[in-house]
Amino acid sequence: MSHAAAQAEPSAPITVPVPLGERAYDILVGRGLIGTAGARIAALGARAAAIVTDAHVGPLYADALAASLEAQGLRISVTVLPPGEATKSYAGLERVCDAVLEARIERGDLVVALGGGVIGDLAGFAAAVVRRGVRFVQVPTTLLSQVDSSVGGKTGINSRHGKNLVGAFHQPSLVLADTALLDTLPIREMRAGYAEVVKYGLIDDPGFFAWCEAHWREVFAGGPERDRAVAQSCRAKAAVVVRDEHENGDRALLNLGHTFGHALERITAYDSARLVHGEGVAIGLCLAFRFSASLGLCPRADAERVEAHLKAAGLPTRLGDVPGGCGTVDALLDAMAQDKKVKGGALTFILARGIGQSFIAPGIEAESVRAFLRDETNTSRP
Amino acid sequence: MSHAAAQAEPSAPITVPVPLGERAYDILVGRGLIGTAGARIAALGARAAAIVTDAHVGPLYADALAASLEAQGLRISVTVLPPGEATKSYAGLERVCDAVLEARIERGDLVVALGGGVIGDLAGFAAAVVRRGVRFVQVPTTLLSQVDSSVGGKTGINSRHGKNLVGAFHQPSLVLADTALLDTLPIREMRAGYAEVVKYGLIDDPGFFAWCEAHWREVFAGGPERDRAVAQSCRAKAAVVVRDEHENGDRALLNLGHTFGHALERITAYDSARLVHGEGVAIGLCLAFRFSASLGLCPRADAERVEAHLKAAGLPTRLGDVPGGCGTVDALLDAMAQDKKVKGGALTFILARGIGQSFIAPGIEAESVRAFLRDETNTSRP
């Protein structure tokens, strides 16, 4: 099994449909998909494709992708951007829009995002606004982007007022999640993406969480379990997105662990040397469960089980795990209040009654959060 | 009648509904609407409003608008931008988005665009992308923006590759077209806007064109005919937009006169000292009708009637009317081919079988356009 998995030969991919009416699309999950990209993208009827990638991913995969597209007769351009969150800026948007226009992409043509979440969010946003909307295809190259940012149509850039505060809902026409690309992913990025995989189990699928506990090593190693984990995560996210495409309700469940996680990212100034998004989410998931337990909503044993699993997978689980610390309780609360999910001034949390039983809890009092964080800060510090 | 019209006292406005399902909204047309803006905007349920205006319009009307909103208890901010097309840029977008975020505008709140097409397009685009979409209200202050850009949900900025090439479809929640604001509009801008009014008659309403011929002086003077002309134009545009919100078909009819007009704007480098949009449209309408006549599609008498009316209203009607000239036939053709309505390389024109009988004509050969323009250039030059 692991021998077959280690090969890069294409097998039949798993198809995850995202049934959004006239914006419906498929997510394909499998090893070696990048080699089949040309035929699949040509089938969408485009005559040209503007590939957008970054200087980490481009040198590894852009040639293979371009060749596959050119073999189908598509006119190709490739734009290589600096890697990292700073690229998700107004300047980055202008650069990508200009490149797409330069490539004479018309309404029937395509933008192809080859990279992680930064490239997907930025290229997707550019596709949303060039000529008031051209189609785009995602080829996510990290576990995080395969299970999270490539599903749901959220695109955008960062503002000096916060992350992802400027953007659009723009659904891709196709997502090709080539799980073989993860073979070369740094272990820290793999773990960070895995925190989002676990999240789907914690939201509403206790069976999937148990499956993760049993199979996480194979997911990391690249066996067929990896494809299954990616596909199941996409299915779970798609199900929520279909219920609530524009985030007016249920979609907030996907923020489980994120109110805390975003605050930690803000506190650490988005310095990836200290904390990457998925690590913030891992700590945030543990905090959400422990907060739920402290409010008497959730068995303490469930909170401990969440922590044990994330810890086993090599992820941070406590405020004290953040290198350089995470500031005072007040600073954390301030950082949380800045979150864009704040509505009418009240704090909204995603809490849980147990593993796989999360729910939206609006109007949580700042005082009860403060008391909880005070306890956490004390127990976290050595 | 003209005595009553000259007063700024509010009368019952004309309501033009734009029935776009869950994006439906009303356009109100009438004198003195700005004084009632507060109550009307508060009724939308917002708690805060970010007013975006420019340095021409802001000093005239921003205080009155702000006072009307504050009287209803809304939290207000005012952003004043440099006037002119150059503001519709990536930098302008960043500035407005930042101002809207700074003003803590949340999903239920509003951006209010107080100004002409530039402010409407830019503030509307910012509203489309801040937090992936907040609501906005248009208070158009020119005839052109009251009858054109405030209807239909097209928002955007210019790119170095062309005008309006980056943007979004984002419908306003309400449009307040205060026709008293046009009393102080420079006559040249009034005329330019009037070209778009005439266009609606030419597209599919010969009765409205005849009404324009009979009543254009009252429209300019500010009588109740002005309100009627604005309301009828909005109704006409709304009817097309409702049939084709995202410009996949019928909506192209609204481009009558615009393929030529945009080319002229491009040729004159968008120098408003030489040519403003509506003037380009006026010449473009005449060219579209004369081109239709030269192809044997339309009676020559209709083309002459179009020209006579636009000329009577003080608008340019010939290539030779462009100050500084409009270059060679080849340069005009090149400028036309760059238009974003080019699809698959072929030129699409809106032509006419007579006044009020326009239609979409895809796949027009460049050679027949060239021959027509050669004739026009010869007859236009003294």
Coordinates of C-alpha atoms in Angstrom, one line a residue, chain A residues 47 90-91 93-94 97-99 101-102 104 106-108 125 128-133 153-156 159-161 164-169 246-248 337-345, chain B residues 47 90-91 93-94 97-99 101-102 104 106-107 121 125 128-133 153-156 159-161 164-169 246-248 337-345:
Chain A
R47 CA -8.7 29.2 -25.1
Y90 CA -3.2 45.8 -3.1
A91 CA 0.1 45.9 -5.0
L93 CA -3.7 42.5 -6.8
E94 CA -2.7 45.2 -9.3
C97 CA -4.8 41.9 -12.7
D98 CA -2.3 43.6 -15.0
A99 CA -0.7 40.2 -15.9
L101 CA -5.1 41.6 -18.8
E102 CA -1.7 41.6 -20.5
R104 CA -5.6 39.0 -23.0
E106 CA -11.3 37.2 -21.9
R107 CA -14.5 36.1 -20.2
G108 CA -14.4 32.5 -21.4
F125 CA -9.6 37.7 -6.2
A128 CA -13.2 37.9 -9.6
V129 CA -12.5 41.5 -10.6
V130 CA -10.7 41.4 -14.0
R131 CA -13.4 42.3 -16.5
R132 CA -15.8 42.0 -13.5
G133 CA -15.2 38.3 -13.4
G153 CA -15.0 30.7 -3.0
K154 CA -13.5 33.1 -0.5
T155 CA -10.8 35.2 -2.2
G156 CA -9.1 38.4 -1.1
S159 CA -5.5 45.4 4.5
R160 CA -3.6 47.4 7.1
H161 CA -6.8 47.0 9.1
N164 CA -8.7 39.1 4.3
L165 CA -10.7 42.3 4.8
V166 CA -10.9 43.1 1.1
G167 CA -12.1 40.4 -1.3
A168 CA -14.9 38.7 -3.1
F169 CA -16.9 35.5 -3.1
H246 CA -22.2 34.0 1.6
E247 CA -21.5 33.4 5.3
N248 CA -24.7 34.7 6.8
A337 CA -12.5 42.0 19.3
Q338 CA -10.8 43.2 16.1
D339 CA -11.9 40.0 14.3
K340 CA -14.2 40.7 11.4
K341 CA -16.7 38.2 12.7
V342 CA -17.5 40.6 15.5
K343 CA -21.1 41.6 14.9
G344 CA -22.8 44.5 16.6
G345 CA -19.9 44.7 19.1
Chain B
R47 CA -26.1 52.0 12.0
Y90 CA -5.9 51.0 -7.6
A91 CA -4.6 53.7 -5.3
L93 CA -9.6 51.8 -4.4
E94 CA -7.1 51.3 -1.5
C97 CA -11.4 50.6 1.3
D98 CA -9.1 51.8 4.1
A99 CA -11.5 54.7 4.8
L101 CA -12.6 49.9 7.2
E102 CA -11.4 52.8 9.4
R104 CA -15.8 50.4 11.1
E106 CA -19.8 46.3 9.1
R107 CA -21.9 44.0 6.8
D121 CA -17.9 53.4 -9.7
F125 CA -16.4 48.8 -6.1
A128 CA -18.3 45.3 -3.3
V129 CA -14.9 44.1 -1.9
V130 CA -14.7 45.5 1.7
R131 CA -15.5 42.5 3.9
R132 CA -16.4 40.8 0.6
G133 CA -19.3 43.0 0.2
G153 CA -24.6 47.6 -10.6
K154 CA -21.4 48.0 -12.6
T155 CA -18.6 49.2 -10.5
G156 CA -14.9 49.4 -11.1
S159 CA -6.3 49.8 -15.5
R160 CA -3.3 50.8 -17.6
H161 CA -4.9 48.3 -20.1
N164 CA -13.3 49.8 -16.2
L165 CA -11.3 46.7 -16.8
V166 CA -11.2 45.8 -13.0
G167 CA -14.4 45.8 -11.1
A168 CA -17.5 44.0 -9.8
F169 CA -21.2 43.7 -10.3
H246 CA -24.2 40.1 -15.9
E247 CA -23.9 41.3 -19.4
N248 CA -24.0 38.0 -21.2
A337 CA -10.4 46.4 -31.2
Q338 CA -9.0 47.1 -27.7
D339 CA -12.6 47.5 -26.4
K340 CA -13.4 44.9 -23.7
K341 CA -16.6 43.9 -25.7
V342 CA -14.4 42.3 -28.3
K343 CA -15.2 38.6 -28.1
G344 CA -13.1 35.9 -29.7
G345 CA -11.4 38.6 -31.8

